[in-house]
Structure formats: structure tokens, C-alpha cells
GROMACS .gro file of C-alpha atoms in nm:
model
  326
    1UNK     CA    1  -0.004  -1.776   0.585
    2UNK     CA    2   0.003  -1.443   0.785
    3UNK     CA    3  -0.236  -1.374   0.994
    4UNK     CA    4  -0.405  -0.967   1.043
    5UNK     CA    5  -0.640  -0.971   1.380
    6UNK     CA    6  -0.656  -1.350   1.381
    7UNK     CA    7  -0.709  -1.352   1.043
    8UNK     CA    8  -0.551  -1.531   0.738
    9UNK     CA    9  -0.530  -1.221   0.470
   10UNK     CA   10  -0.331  -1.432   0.165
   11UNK     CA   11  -0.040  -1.423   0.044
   12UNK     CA   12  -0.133  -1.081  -0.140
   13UNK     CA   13  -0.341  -0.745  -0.047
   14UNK     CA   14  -0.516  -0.512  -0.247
   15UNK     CA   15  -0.481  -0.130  -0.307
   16UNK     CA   16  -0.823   0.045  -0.323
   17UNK     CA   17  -0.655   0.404  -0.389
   18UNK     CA   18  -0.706   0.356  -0.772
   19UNK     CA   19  -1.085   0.333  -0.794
   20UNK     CA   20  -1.160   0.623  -0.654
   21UNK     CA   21  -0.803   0.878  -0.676
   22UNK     CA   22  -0.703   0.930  -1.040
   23UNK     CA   23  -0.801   1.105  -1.331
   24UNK     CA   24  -1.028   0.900  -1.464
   25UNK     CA   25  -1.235   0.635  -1.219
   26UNK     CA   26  -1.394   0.366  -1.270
   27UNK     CA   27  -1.750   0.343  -1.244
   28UNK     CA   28  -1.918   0.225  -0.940
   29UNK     CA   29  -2.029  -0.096  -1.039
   30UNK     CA   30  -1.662  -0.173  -1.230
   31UNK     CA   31  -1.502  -0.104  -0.883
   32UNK     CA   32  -1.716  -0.346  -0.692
   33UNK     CA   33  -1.673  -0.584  -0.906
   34UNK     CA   34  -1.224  -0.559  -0.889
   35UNK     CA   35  -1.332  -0.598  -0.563
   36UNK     CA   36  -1.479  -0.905  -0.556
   37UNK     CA   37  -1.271  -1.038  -0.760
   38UNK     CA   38  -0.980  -0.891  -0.538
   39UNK     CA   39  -1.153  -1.100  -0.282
   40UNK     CA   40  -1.209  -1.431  -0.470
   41UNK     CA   41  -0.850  -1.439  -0.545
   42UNK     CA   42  -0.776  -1.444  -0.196
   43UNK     CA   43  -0.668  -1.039  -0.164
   44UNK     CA   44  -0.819  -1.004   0.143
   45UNK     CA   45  -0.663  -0.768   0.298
   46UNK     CA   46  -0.701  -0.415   0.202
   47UNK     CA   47  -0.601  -0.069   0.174
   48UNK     CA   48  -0.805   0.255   0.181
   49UNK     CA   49  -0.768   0.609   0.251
   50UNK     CA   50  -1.011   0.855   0.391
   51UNK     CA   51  -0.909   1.094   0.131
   52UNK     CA   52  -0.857   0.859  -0.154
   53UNK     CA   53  -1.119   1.084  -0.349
   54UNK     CA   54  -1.387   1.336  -0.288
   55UNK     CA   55  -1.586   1.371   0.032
   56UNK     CA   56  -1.904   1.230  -0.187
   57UNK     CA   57  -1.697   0.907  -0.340
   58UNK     CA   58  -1.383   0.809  -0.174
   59UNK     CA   59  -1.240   0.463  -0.018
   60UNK     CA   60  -1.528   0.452   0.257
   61UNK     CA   61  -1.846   0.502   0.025
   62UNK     CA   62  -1.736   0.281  -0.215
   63UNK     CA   63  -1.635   0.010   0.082
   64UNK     CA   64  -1.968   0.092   0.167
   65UNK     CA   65  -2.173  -0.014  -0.156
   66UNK     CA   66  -1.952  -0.329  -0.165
   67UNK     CA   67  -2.031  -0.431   0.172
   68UNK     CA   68  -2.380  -0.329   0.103
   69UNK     CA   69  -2.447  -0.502  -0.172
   70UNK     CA   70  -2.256  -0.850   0.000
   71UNK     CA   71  -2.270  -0.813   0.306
   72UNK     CA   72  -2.140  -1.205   0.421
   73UNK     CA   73  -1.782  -1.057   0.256
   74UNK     CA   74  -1.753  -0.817   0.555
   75UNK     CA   75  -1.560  -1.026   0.786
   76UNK     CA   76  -1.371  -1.213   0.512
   77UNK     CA   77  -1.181  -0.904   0.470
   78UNK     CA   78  -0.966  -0.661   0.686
   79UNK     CA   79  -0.928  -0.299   0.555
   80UNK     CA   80  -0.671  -0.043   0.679
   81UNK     CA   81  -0.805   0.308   0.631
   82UNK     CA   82  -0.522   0.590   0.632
   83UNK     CA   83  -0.657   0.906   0.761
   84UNK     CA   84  -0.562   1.186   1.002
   85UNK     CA   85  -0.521   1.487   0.748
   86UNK     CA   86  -0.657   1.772   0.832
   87UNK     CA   87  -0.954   1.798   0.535
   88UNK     CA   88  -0.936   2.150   0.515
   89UNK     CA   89  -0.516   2.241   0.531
   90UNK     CA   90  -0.453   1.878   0.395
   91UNK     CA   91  -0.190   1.871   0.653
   92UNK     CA   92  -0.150   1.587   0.923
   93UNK     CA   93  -0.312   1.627   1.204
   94UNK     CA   94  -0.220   1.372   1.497
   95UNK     CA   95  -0.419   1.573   1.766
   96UNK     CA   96  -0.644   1.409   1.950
   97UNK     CA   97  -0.910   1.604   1.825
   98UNK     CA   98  -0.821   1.523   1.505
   99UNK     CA   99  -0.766   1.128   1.534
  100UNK     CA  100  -1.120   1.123   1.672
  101UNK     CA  101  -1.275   1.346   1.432
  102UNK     CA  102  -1.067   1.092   1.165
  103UNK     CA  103  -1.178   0.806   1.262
  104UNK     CA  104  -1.535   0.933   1.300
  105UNK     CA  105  -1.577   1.032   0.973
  106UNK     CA  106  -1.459   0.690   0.836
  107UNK     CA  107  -1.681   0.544   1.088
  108UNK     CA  108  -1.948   0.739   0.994
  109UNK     CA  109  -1.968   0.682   0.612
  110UNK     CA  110  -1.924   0.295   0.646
  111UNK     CA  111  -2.238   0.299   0.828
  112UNK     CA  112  -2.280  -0.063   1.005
  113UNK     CA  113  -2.162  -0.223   0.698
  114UNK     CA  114  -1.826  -0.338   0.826
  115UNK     CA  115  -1.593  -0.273   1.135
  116UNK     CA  116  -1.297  -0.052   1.082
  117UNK     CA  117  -1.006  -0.285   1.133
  118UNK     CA  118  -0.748  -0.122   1.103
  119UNK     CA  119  -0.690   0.332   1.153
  120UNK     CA  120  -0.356   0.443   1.010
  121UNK     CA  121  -0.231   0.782   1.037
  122UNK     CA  122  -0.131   0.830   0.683
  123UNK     CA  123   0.176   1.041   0.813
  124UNK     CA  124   0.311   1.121   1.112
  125UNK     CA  125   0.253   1.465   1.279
  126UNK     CA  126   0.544   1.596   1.400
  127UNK     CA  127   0.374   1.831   1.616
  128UNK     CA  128   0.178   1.543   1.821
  129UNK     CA  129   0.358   1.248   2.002
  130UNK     CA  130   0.224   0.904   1.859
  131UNK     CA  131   0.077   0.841   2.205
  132UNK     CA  132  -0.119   1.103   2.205
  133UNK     CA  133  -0.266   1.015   1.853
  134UNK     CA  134  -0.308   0.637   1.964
  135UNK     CA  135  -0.463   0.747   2.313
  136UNK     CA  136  -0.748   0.846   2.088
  137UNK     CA  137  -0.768   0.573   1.880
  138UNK     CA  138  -0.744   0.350   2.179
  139UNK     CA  139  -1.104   0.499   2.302
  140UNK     CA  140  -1.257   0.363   1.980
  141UNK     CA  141  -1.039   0.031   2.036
  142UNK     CA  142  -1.217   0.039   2.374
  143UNK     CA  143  -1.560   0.096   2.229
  144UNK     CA  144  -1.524  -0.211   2.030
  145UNK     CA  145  -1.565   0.047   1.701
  146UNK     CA  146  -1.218  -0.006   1.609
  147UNK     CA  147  -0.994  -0.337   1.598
  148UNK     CA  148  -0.600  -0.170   1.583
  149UNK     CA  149  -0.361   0.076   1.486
  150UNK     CA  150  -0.084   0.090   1.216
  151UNK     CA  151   0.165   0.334   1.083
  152UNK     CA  152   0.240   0.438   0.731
  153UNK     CA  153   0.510   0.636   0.539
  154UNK     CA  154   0.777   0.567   0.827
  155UNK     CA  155   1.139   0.572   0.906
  156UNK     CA  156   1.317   0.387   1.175
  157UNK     CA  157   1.268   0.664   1.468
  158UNK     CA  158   0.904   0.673   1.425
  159UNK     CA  159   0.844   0.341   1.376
  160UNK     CA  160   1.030   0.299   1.709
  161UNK     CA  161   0.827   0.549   1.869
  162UNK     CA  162   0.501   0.349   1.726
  163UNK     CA  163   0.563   0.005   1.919
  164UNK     CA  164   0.632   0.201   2.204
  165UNK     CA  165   0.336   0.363   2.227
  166UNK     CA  166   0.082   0.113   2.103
  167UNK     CA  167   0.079  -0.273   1.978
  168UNK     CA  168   0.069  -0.205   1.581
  169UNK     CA  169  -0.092  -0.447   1.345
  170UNK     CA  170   0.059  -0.392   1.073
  171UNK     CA  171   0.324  -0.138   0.894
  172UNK     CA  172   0.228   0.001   0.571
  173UNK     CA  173   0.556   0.115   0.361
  174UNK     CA  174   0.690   0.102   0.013
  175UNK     CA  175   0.823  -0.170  -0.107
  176UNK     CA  176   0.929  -0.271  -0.485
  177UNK     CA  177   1.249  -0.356  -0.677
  178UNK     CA  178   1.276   0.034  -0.725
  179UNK     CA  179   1.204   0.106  -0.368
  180UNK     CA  180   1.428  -0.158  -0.162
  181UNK     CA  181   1.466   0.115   0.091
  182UNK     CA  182   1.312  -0.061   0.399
  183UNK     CA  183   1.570  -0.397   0.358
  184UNK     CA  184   1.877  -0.121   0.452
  185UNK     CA  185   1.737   0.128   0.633
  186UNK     CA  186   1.620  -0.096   0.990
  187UNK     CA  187   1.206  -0.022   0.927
  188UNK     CA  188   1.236  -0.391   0.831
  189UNK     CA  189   1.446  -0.496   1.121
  190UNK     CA  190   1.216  -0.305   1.382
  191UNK     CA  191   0.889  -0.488   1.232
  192UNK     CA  192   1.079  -0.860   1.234
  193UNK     CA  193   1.204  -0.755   1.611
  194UNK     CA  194   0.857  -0.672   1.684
  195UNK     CA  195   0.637  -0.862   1.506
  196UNK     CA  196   0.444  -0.622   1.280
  197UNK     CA  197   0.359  -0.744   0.899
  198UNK     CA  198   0.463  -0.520   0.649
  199UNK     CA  199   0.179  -0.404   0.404
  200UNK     CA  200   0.420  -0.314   0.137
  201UNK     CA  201   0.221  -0.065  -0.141
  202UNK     CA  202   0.344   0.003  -0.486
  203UNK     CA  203   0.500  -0.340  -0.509
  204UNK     CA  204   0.495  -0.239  -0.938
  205UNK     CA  205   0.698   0.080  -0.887
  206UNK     CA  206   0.352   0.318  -0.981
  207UNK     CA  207   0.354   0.080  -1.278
  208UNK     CA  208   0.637   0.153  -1.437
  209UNK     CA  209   0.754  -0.200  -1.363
  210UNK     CA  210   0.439  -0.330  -1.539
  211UNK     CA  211   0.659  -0.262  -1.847
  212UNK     CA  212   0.329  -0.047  -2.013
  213UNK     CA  213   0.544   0.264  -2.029
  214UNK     CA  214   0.827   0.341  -2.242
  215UNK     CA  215   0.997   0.615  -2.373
  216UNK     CA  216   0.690   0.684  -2.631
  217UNK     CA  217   0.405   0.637  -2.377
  218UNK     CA  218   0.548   0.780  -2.079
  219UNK     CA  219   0.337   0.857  -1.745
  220UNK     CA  220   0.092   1.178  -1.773
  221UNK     CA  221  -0.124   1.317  -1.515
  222UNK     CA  222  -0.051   1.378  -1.169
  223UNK     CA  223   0.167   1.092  -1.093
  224UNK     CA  224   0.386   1.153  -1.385
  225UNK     CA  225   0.547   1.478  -1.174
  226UNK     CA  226   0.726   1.198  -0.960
  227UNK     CA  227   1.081   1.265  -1.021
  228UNK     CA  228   1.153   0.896  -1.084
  229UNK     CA  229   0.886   0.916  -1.356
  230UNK     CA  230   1.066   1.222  -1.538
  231UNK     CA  231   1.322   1.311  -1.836
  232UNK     CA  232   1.650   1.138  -1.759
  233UNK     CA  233   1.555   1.002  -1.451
  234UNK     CA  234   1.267   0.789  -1.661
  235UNK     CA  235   1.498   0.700  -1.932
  236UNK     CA  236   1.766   0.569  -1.669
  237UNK     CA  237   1.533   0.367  -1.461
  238UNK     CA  238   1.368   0.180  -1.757
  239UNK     CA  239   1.678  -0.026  -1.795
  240UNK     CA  240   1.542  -0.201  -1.517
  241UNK     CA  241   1.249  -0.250  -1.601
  242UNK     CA  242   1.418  -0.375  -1.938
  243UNK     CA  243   1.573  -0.636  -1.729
  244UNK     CA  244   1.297  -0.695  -1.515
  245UNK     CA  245   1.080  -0.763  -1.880
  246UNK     CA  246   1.345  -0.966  -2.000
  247UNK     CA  247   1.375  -1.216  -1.645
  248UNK     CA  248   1.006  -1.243  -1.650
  249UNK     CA  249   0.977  -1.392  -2.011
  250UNK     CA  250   1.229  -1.620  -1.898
  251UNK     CA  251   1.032  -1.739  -1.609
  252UNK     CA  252   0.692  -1.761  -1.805
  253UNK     CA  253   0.478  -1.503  -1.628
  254UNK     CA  254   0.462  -1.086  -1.669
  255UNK     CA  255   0.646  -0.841  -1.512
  256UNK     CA  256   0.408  -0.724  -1.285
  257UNK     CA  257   0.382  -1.075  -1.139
  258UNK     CA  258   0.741  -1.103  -1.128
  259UNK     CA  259   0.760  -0.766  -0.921
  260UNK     CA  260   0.491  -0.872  -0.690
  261UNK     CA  261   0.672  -1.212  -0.606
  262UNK     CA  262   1.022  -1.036  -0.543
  263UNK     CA  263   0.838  -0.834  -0.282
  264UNK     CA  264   0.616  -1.120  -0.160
  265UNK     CA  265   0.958  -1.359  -0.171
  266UNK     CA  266   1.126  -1.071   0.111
  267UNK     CA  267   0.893  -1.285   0.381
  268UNK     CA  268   1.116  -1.560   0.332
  269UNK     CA  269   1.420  -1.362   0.384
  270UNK     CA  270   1.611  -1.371   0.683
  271UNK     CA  271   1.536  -1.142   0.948
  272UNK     CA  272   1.245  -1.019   0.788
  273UNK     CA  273   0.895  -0.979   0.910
  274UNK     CA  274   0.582  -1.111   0.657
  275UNK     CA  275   0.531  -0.941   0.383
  276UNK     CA  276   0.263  -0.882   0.213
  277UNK     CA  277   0.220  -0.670  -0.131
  278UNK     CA  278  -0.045  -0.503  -0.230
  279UNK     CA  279  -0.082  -0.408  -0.559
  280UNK     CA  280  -0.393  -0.194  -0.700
  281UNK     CA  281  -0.567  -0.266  -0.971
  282UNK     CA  282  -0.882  -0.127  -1.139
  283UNK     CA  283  -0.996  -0.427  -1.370
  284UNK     CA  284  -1.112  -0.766  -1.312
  285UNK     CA  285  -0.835  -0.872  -1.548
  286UNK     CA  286  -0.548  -0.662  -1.399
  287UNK     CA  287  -0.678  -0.806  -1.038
  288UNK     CA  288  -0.641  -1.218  -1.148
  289UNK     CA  289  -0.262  -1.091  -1.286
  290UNK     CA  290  -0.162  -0.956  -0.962
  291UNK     CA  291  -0.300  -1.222  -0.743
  292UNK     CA  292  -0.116  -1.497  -0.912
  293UNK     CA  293   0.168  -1.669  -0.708
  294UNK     CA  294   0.433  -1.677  -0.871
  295UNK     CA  295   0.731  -1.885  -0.681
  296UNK     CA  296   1.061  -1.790  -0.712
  297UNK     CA  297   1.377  -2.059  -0.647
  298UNK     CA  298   1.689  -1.938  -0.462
  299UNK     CA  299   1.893  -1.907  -0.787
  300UNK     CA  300   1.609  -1.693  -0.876
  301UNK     CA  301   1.589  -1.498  -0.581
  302UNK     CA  302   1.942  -1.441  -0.554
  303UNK     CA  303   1.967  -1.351  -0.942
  304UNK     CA  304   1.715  -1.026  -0.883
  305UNK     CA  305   1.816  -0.939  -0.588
  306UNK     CA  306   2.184  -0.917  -0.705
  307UNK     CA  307   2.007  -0.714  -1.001
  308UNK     CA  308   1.856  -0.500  -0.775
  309UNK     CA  309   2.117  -0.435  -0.527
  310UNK     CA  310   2.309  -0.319  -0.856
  311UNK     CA  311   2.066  -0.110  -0.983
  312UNK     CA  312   2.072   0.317  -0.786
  313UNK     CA  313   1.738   0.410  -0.891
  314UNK     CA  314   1.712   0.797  -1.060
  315UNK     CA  315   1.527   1.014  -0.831
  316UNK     CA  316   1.283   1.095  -0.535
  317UNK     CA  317   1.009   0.859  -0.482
  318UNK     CA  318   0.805   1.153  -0.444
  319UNK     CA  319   0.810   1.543  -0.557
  320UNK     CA  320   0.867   1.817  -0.301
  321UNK     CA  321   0.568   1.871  -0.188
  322UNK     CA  322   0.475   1.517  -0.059
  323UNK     CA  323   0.651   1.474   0.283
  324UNK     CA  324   0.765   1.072   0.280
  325UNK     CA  325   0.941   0.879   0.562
  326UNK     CA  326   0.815   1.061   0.858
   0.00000   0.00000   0.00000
């Protein structure tokens, strides 16, 4: 079982971004209660964002009512809060001023329900060196406010960088059958060499490995201007998740679950560091899917991966104006 700060987090995380960054959220009582259920199921360790949502409901203030309303869950779970962006330009900001006044702010509307575990700068500043932003966080670390550092969003030079300038808990990167990425491009490697867990987010592929969206129902909102989510890039990568659909009936369990265990299955891998997806969810229901294990033999293994390894995947993971891989 892998291990976060000395503790055992499951075989599974959980994504908070959804309950509080779409178009349409869920109420606050519905969100506490994917929560606990997140937690029940053994997700226990999770991701938040400072700005995943407005300044008046966001990650922190509905951590907050959770923690409030049970507060003996508090140090059953470990949450990683992604923050230093600048709230006004949106921009990353890896000054020290800004790290403080980051980590402050998260601080500050968790109140003395629960510890911050885990900081993250959501991107890297390019402006800043990454000891400068973890000399910051390193006063809170000393304050006993703060338990570690991670990085997010990162490419092999940074993440270098990162375990030079600070021990990292954990390494939060994409990570689905869409989104192999970190198995070729040595982010992998570096973590195994230096033993830092991956948190790998969007496990489903933003869903579309769910096998929910099709042709007829394709993605709308925001998240539908991902170029992988668009026109001929859409139509091209639902032959996987044809494929995907058509493995998982085989095997007896959905697609989502199936996704989620050919990310969790990477652990196993050699040369890999543990693994650990972490889907979101915004429904009890959706929550028990996603934390079923689902084990997957070596004929198995070697039968997807061979199907992913064959697969080029149409399009960015993300549009223009999100910077990615920092």
C-alpha cells in the first residue's frame, strides 16, 4: 500500500476539482457526502485547488464544512492543495511573496479544521527558481502549518529541478490510456529514481473514456474546447474508447474501472514509482464505481498496453491558452 507522510492513502485518490469548478455544482450537502463516501471507500488521499471555484466556495471551504461537520476524518485523509496563481492576473506566481500569500489563504479558509498536507504549485513559474518558491513553503513546513511540497503539470527538467531543491511528496501529473505521456518522456523515471508517488489525475481521459460520450452527445461547456474533445480529433479518439468499451465487457466491469486499473496497474510496472489515480467524481454512485479494484492479469496488462502503445491520440491535451508541462 503506498504510503503519503506516513500514511496509507489506498490504492486510489480522489479529485475534488468537480464539486466546486464546472458549470453546474453540486450542492453543498451532495459534495460532502461524495466525500465521505470517497473516504469510506478508502480514497483517502485527495486533490484540491485553491482556485477550484470562486473565492466564496472553492476546494478549501468546502474541505472546510466536511471537516467541520466530521471532524475525526481529518487525519484519515491527506489533501494536496494546488495554488500559487496569482488571483488577480491568473498567472503563476512562484515568488516568495506569492507562495506565502498562497499558502496563507488556503490556510486561512480551512480554519483549524485540518492541516494542509500537502502545497503544490499548480505550475511552475518560469520567472522564479523552485528554491525560491519552496524556501517559502519551507517556513510554513517549519511552523508545523504545513506537512510537504509537491509539483504538478511537469516535464523532466523541472521535475529535476524539484528534488533538487526540496524532498517532494508526491508528483501530481496526467496519467490515462490517452495520456501515456509520463511512461516515455523520463517524469516517471525521475519519480521511481527518487522516490516520489505519482498522483496521476484524469485517469478517465476528462471522461471520455467513461464511454458516456459519443458522436451524438459530445462534450459541451468549457472542457469541450480541449482539442482532443473536438471535430475529427473526437471522432478519431473514440475508437479507443470503442475498444476500451469493448475489453471492459469482456472483463465484467465498466470502462471507467477498467481505465482506472490500467493506470493503477503502472505501479506494478518496472521501473516505475507508485501510482496512484485519482479520479473525480460528483455522486455517491460515480464514487463506489471508481473506487473499485479491479485486477488486471499480465495477459491483460500486456493486451492494453499493446492497445495503447498502438493507439496516437488526436490532439493537445489542452487548448492554447492553458500552459501544460512546465
Amino acid at each position: 500500500m503506498v504510503q503519503i507522510l506516513g500514511k496509507e492513502v489506498g490504492a486510489t485518490g480522489f479529485g475534488l476539482m468537480g464539486l466546486t469548478w464546472r458549470e453546474q455544482v453540486p450542492s453543498l450537502d451532495e459534495a460532502i457526502a461524495t466525500m465521505k463516501a470517497a473516504l469510506e471507500n478508502g480514497m483517502l488521499l485527495w486533490s484540491a485547488g485553491e482556485f477550484y471555484g470562486t473565492p466564496e466556495y472553492n476546494s478549501m471551504t468546502i474541505l472546510k464544512a466536511y471537516f467541520t461537520k466530521y471532524p475525526e476524518d481529518a487525519d484519515r485523509v491527506v489533501i494536496a492543495v494546488k495554488g500559487g496563481i496569482d488571483p488577480v492576473t491568473h498567472k503563476e506566481d512562484g515568488s516568495a511573496e506569492g507562495t506565502r500569500r498562497s499558502i496563507q489563504n488556503i490556510l486561512g479558509q480551512l480554519g483549524a479544521t485540518k492541516k494542509l498536507d500537502i502545497w503544490i504549485p499548480a505550475r511552475r513559474d518560469p520567472k522564479v527558481p523552485l528554491a525560491e518558491t519552496f524556501a517559502a513553503a519551507q517556513e510554513f513546513i517549519d511552523a508545523g502549518q504545513l506537512g510537504a511540497v509537491a509539483l504538478s503539470e511537469v516535464n523532466a527538467g523541472t521535475l529535476r529541478e524539484g528534488v533538487e531543491a526540496a524532498k517532494l511528496a508526491l508528483c501530481e501529473v496526467e496519467l490515462s490510456m490517452f495520456s501515456p505521456d509520463i511512461l516515455r518522456n523520463g517524469v516517471a523515471k525521475i519519480c521511481a529514481e527518487n522516490n516520489v508517488p505519482v498522483m496521476a489525475y484524469s485517469p478517465v481521459g476528462r471522461g471520455l473514456l467513461t464511454g458516456r460520450f459519443t458522436e451524438s452527445n459530445p462534450f459541451v461547456g468549457y472542457i469541450g474546447t480541449y482539442p482532443r474533445l473536438q471535430g475529427e480529433n473526437f471522432k478519431h479518439n473514440l475508437k479507443l474508447v470503442e475498444q476500451t468499451k469493448a475489453f471492459a465487457e469482456k472483463k465484467g466491469c465498466t470502462p471507467a474501472q477498467l481505465a482506472i486499473a490500467w493506470v493503477r496497474a503502472q505501479s506494478e510496472r518496472a521501473g516505475n514509482p507508485p501510482i496512484i489515480p485519482i479520479p473525480g467524481s460528483t455522486t455517491v454512485p460515480r464514487v463506489e464505481e471508481n473506487a473499485r479494484v479491479i485486477d488486471l492479469s499480465e495477459e491483460e496488462m500486456e493486451e492494453l498496453t499493446t492497445l495503447v502503445d498502438g493507439f496516437q491520440t488526436a490532439g493537445e491535451r489542452y487548448p492554447d491558452s492553458v500552459r501544460s508541462n512546465t
